[in-house]
PDB file of C-alpha atoms in Angstrom:
ATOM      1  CA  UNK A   1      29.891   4.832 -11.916  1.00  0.00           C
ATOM      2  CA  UNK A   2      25.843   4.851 -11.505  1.00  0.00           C
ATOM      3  CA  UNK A   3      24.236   3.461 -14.596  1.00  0.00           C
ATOM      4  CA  UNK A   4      21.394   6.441 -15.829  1.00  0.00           C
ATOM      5  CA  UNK A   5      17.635   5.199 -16.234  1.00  0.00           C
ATOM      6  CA  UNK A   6      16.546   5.406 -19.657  1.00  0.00           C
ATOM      7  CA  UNK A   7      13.931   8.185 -19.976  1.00  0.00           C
ATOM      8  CA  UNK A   8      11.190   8.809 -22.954  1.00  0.00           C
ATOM      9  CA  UNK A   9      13.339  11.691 -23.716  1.00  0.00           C
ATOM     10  CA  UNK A  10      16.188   9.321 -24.303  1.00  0.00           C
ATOM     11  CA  UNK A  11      14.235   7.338 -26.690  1.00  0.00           C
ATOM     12  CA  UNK A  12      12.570   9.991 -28.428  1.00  0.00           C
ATOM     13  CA  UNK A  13      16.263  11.474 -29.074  1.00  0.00           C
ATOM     14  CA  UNK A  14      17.650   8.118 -30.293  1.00  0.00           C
ATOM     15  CA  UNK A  15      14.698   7.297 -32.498  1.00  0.00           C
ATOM     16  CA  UNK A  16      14.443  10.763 -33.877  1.00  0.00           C
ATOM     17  CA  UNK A  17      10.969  11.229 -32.443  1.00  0.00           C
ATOM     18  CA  UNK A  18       9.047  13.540 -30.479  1.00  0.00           C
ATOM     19  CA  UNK A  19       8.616  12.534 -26.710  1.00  0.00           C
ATOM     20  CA  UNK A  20       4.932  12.899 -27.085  1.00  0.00           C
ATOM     21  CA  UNK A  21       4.981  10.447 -29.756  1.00  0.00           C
ATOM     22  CA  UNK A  22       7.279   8.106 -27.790  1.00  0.00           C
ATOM     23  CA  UNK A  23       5.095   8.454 -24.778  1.00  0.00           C
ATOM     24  CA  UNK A  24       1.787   7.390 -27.447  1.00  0.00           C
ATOM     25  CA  UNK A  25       3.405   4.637 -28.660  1.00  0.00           C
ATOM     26  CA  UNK A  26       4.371   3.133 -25.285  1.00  0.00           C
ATOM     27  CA  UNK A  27       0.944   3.312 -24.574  1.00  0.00           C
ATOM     28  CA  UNK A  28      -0.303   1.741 -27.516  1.00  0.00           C
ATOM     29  CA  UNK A  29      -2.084   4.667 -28.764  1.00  0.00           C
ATOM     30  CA  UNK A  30      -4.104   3.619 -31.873  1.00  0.00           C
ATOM     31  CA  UNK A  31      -3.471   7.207 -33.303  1.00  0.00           C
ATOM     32  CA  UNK A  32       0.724   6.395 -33.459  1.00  0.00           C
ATOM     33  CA  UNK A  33       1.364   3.772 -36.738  1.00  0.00           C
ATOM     34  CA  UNK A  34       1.778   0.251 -35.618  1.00  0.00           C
ATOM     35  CA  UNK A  35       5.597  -0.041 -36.894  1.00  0.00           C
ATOM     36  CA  UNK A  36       6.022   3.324 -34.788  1.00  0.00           C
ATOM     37  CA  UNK A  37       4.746   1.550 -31.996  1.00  0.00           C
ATOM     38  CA  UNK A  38       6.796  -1.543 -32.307  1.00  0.00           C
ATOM     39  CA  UNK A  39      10.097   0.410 -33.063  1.00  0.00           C
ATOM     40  CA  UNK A  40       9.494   2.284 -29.754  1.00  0.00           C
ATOM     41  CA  UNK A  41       8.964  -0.801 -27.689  1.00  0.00           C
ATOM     42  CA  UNK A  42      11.287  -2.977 -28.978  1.00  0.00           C
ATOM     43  CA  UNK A  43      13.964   0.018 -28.193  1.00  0.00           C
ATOM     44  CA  UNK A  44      12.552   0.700 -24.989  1.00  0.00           C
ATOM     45  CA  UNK A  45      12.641  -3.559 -23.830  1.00  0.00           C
ATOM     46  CA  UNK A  46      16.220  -3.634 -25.110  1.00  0.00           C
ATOM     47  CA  UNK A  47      17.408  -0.665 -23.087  1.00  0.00           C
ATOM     48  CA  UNK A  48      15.456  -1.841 -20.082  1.00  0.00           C
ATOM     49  CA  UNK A  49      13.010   1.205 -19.887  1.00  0.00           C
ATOM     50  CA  UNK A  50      11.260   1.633 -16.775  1.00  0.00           C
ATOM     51  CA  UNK A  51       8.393   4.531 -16.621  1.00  0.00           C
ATOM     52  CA  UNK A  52       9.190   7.150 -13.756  1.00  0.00           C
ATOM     53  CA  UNK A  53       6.119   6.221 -11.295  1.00  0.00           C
ATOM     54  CA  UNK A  54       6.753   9.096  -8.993  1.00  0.00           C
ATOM     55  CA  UNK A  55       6.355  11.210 -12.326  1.00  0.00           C
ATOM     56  CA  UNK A  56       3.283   9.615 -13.492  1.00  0.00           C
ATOM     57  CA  UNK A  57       1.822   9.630 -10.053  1.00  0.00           C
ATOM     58  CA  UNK A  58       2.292  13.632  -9.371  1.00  0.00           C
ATOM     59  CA  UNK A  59       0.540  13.761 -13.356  1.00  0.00           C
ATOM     60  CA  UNK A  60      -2.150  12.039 -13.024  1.00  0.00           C
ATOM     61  CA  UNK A  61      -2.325  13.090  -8.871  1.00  0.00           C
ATOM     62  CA  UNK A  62      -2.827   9.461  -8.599  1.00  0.00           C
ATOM     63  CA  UNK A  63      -0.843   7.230  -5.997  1.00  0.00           C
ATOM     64  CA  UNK A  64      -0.721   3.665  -5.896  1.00  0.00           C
ATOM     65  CA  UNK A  65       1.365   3.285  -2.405  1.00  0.00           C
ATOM     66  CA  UNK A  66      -0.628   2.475   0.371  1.00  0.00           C
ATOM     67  CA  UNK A  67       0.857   2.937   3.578  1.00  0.00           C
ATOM     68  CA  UNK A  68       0.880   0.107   6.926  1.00  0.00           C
ATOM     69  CA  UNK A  69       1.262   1.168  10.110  1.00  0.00           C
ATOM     70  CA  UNK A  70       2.028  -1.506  12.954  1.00  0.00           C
ATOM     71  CA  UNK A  71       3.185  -1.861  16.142  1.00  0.00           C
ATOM     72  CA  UNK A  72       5.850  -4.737  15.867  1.00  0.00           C
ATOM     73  CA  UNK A  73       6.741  -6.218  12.782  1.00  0.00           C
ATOM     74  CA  UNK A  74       8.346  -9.529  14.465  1.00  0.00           C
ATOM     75  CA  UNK A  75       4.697  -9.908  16.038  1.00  0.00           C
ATOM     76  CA  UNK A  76       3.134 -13.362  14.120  1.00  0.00           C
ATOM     77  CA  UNK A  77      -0.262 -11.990  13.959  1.00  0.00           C
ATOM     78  CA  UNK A  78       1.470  -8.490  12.293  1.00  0.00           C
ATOM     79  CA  UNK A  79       3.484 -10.102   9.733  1.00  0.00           C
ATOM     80  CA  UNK A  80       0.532 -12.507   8.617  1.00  0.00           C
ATOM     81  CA  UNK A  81      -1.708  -9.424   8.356  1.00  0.00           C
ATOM     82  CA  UNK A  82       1.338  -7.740   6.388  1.00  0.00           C
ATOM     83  CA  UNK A  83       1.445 -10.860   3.997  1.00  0.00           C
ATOM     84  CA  UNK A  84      -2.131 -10.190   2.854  1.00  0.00           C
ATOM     85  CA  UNK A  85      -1.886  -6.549   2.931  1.00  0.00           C
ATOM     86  CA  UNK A  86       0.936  -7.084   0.355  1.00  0.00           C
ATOM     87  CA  UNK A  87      -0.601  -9.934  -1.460  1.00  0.00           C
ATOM     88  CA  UNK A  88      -4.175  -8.163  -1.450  1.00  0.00           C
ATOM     89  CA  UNK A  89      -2.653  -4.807  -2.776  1.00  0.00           C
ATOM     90  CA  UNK A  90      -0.266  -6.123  -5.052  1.00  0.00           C
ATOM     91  CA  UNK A  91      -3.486  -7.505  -7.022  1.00  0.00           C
ATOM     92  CA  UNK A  92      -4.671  -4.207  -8.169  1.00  0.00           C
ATOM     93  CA  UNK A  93      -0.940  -2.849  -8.681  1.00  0.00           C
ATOM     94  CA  UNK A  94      -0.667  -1.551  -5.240  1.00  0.00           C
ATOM     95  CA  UNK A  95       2.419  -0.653  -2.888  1.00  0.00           C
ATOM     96  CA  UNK A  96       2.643  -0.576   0.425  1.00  0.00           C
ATOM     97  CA  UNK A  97       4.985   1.160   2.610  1.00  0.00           C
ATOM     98  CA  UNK A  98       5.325  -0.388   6.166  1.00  0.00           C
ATOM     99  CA  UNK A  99       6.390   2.105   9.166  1.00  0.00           C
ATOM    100  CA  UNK A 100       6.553  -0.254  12.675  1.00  0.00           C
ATOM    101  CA  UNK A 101       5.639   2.266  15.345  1.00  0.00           C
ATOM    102  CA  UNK A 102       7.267  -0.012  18.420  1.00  0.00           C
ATOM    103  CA  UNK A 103       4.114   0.150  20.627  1.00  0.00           C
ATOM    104  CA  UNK A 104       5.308   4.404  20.944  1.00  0.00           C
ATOM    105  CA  UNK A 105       2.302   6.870  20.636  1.00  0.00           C
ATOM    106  CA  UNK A 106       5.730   9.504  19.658  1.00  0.00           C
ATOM    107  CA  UNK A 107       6.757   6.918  16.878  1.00  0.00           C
ATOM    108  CA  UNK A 108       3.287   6.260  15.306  1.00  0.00           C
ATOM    109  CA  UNK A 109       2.750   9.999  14.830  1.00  0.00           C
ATOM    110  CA  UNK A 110       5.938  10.366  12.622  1.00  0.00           C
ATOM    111  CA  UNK A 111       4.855   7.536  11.022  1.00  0.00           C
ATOM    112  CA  UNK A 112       1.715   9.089  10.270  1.00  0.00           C
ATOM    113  CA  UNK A 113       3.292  12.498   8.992  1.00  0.00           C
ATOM    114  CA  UNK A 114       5.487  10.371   7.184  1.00  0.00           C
ATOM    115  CA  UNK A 115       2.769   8.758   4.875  1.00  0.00           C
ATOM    116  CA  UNK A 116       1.667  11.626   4.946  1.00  0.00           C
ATOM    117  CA  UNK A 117       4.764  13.191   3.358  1.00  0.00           C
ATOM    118  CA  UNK A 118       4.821  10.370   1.048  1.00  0.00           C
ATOM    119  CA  UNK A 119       1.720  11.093  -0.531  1.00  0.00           C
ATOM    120  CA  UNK A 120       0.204   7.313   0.056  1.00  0.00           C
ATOM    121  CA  UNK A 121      -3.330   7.043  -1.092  1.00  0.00           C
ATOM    122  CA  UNK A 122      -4.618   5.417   2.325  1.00  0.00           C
ATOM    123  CA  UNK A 123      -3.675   4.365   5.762  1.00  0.00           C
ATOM    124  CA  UNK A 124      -4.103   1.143   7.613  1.00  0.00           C
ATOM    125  CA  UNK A 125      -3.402   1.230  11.266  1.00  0.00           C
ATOM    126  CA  UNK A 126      -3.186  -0.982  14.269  1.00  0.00           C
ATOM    127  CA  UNK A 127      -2.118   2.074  16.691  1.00  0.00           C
ATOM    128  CA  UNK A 128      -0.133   1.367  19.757  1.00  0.00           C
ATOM    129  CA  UNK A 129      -0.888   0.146  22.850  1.00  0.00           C
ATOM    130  CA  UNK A 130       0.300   3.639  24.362  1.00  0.00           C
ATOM    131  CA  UNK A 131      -1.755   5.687  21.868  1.00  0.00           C
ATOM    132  CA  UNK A 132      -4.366   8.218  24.462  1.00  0.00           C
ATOM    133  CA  UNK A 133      -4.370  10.961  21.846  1.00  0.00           C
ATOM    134  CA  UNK A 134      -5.807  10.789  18.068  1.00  0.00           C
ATOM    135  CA  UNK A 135      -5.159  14.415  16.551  1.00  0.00           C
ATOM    136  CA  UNK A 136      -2.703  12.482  13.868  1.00  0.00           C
ATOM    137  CA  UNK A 137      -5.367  10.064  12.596  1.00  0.00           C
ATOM    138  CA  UNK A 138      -8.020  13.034  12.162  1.00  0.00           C
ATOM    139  CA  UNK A 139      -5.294  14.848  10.407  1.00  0.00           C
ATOM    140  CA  UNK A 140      -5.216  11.922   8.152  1.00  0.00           C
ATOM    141  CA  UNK A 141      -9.224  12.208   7.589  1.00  0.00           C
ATOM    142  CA  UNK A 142      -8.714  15.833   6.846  1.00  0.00           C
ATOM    143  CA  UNK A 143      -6.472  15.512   4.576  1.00  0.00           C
ATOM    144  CA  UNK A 144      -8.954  13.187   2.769  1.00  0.00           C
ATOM    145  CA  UNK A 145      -6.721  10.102   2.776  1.00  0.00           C
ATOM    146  CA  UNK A 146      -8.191   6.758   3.245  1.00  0.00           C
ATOM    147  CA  UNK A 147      -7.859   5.848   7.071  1.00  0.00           C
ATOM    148  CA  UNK A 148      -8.562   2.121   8.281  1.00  0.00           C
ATOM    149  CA  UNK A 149      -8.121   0.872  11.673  1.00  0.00           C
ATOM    150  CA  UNK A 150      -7.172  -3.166  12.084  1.00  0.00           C
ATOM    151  CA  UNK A 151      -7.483  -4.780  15.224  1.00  0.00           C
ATOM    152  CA  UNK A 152      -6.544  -2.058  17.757  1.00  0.00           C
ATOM    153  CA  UNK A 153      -9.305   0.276  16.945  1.00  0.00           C
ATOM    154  CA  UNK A 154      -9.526   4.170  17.721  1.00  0.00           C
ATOM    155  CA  UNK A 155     -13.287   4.653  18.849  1.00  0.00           C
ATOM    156  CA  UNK A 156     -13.270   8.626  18.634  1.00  0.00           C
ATOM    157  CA  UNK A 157     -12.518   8.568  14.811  1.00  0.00           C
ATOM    158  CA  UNK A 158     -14.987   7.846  12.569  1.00  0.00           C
ATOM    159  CA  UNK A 159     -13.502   6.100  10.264  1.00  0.00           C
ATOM    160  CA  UNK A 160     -13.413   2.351   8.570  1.00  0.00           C
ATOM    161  CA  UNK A 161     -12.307  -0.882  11.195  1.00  0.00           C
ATOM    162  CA  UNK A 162     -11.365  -4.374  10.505  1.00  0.00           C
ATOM    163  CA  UNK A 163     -11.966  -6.315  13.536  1.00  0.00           C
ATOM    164  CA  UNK A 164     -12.223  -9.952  15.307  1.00  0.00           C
ATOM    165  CA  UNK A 165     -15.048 -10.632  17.738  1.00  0.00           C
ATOM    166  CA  UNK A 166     -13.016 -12.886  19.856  1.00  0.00           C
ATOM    167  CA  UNK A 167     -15.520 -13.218  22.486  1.00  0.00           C
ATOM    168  CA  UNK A 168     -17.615 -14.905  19.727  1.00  0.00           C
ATOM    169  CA  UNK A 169     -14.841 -16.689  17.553  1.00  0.00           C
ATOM    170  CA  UNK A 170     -14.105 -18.314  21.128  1.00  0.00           C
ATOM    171  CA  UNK A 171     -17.832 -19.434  21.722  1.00  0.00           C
ATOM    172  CA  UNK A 172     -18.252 -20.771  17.941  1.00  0.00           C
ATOM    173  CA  UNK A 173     -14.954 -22.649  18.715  1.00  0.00           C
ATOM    174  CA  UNK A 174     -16.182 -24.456  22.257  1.00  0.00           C
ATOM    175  CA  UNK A 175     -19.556 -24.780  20.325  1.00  0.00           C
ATOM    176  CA  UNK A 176     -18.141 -27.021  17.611  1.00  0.00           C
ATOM    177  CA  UNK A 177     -15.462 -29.084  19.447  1.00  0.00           C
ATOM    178  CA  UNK A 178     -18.603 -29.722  22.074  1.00  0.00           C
ATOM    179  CA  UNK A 179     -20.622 -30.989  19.283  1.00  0.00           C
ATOM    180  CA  UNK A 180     -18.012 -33.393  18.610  1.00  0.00           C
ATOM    181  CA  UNK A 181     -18.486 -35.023  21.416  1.00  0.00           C
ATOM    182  CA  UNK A 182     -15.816 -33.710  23.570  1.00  0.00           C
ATOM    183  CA  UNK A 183     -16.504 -33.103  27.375  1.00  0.00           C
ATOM    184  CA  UNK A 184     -13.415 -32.237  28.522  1.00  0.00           C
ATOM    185  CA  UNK A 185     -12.196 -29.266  26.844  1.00  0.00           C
ATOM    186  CA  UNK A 186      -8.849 -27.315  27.609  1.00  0.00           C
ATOM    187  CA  UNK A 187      -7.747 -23.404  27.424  1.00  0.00           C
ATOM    188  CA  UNK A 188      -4.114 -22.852  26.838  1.00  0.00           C
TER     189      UNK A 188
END
């Protein structure tokens, strides 16, 4: 049998409390007595109590999920971008939820309405090589959700990108290793 979560309800109920007060105290709410406070935590730490984010999220009609949309996941360049997405996001108490569209215009659109669905605060996007249409992303910017494109780019949206000149990241290379001295200088 499934172990319950804990709730605030549960500890207001075992403590003989009000689940207002509970809720304070977690909080460390100067107006709830500091041995209230302490009896309240230390119960909640020894019964593992975990705060309901989904709950908290639809009160305060704040969400803390943002969600990645790429076209492979096994692709080196996509799971080092995913790495600092995470490790980036993470930093100010972020999620992320990662949908991998498979290079499929059909896939990256129910990716899209699924972000949607989840509520995430914002969208980054490397769309798919097969993407021609872009009513999904301009449903996200109606919406008013965050929309950022990352190296494939979506010129008809106005929106936030995040790309790499390679044309110039390719001349600053040949520039330097030149400068060193080299004269014969390979392409792989």
């Amino acid at each position: 049998m499934r172990k319950k979560y804990i709730t605030l309800k549960d500890i207001a109920k075992a403590l003989n409390l009000s689940a207002s007060t509970v809720s304070r105290a977690m909080r460390d709410n100067p107006a709830i007595s500091a041995e209230t406070r302490k009896l309240v935590q230390e119960f909640a730490q020894k019964h593992k109590y975990k705060p309901n984010v989904l709950a908290m999220q639809l009160r305060t009609q704040r969400n803390t999920t943002i969600g990645v949309i790429v076209p492979e996941l096994v692709h080196y360049f996509f799971s080092t971008v995913l790495a600092g997405i995470q490790e980036e996001a993470e930093k100010s108490n972020y999620n992320i939820l990662i949908c991998q569209a498979g290079e499929d215009y059909i896939k990256e659109v129910k990716s899209v309405e699924t972000l949607l669905d989840a509520r995430v605060s914002g969208i980054l996007v490397s769309q798919s090589k097969t993407t021609d249409r872009y009513d999904h992303f301009q449903d996200v910017i109606d919406k008013n959700v965050d929309l950022v494109f990352f190296d494939r780019i979506c010129t008809g949206i106005n929106t936030d990108k995040v790309v790499v000149d390679d044309y110039e990241g390719a001349f600053n290379a040949v520039d330097y290793i030149a400068s060193t001295g080299c004269k014969r200088i390979a392409f792989l």
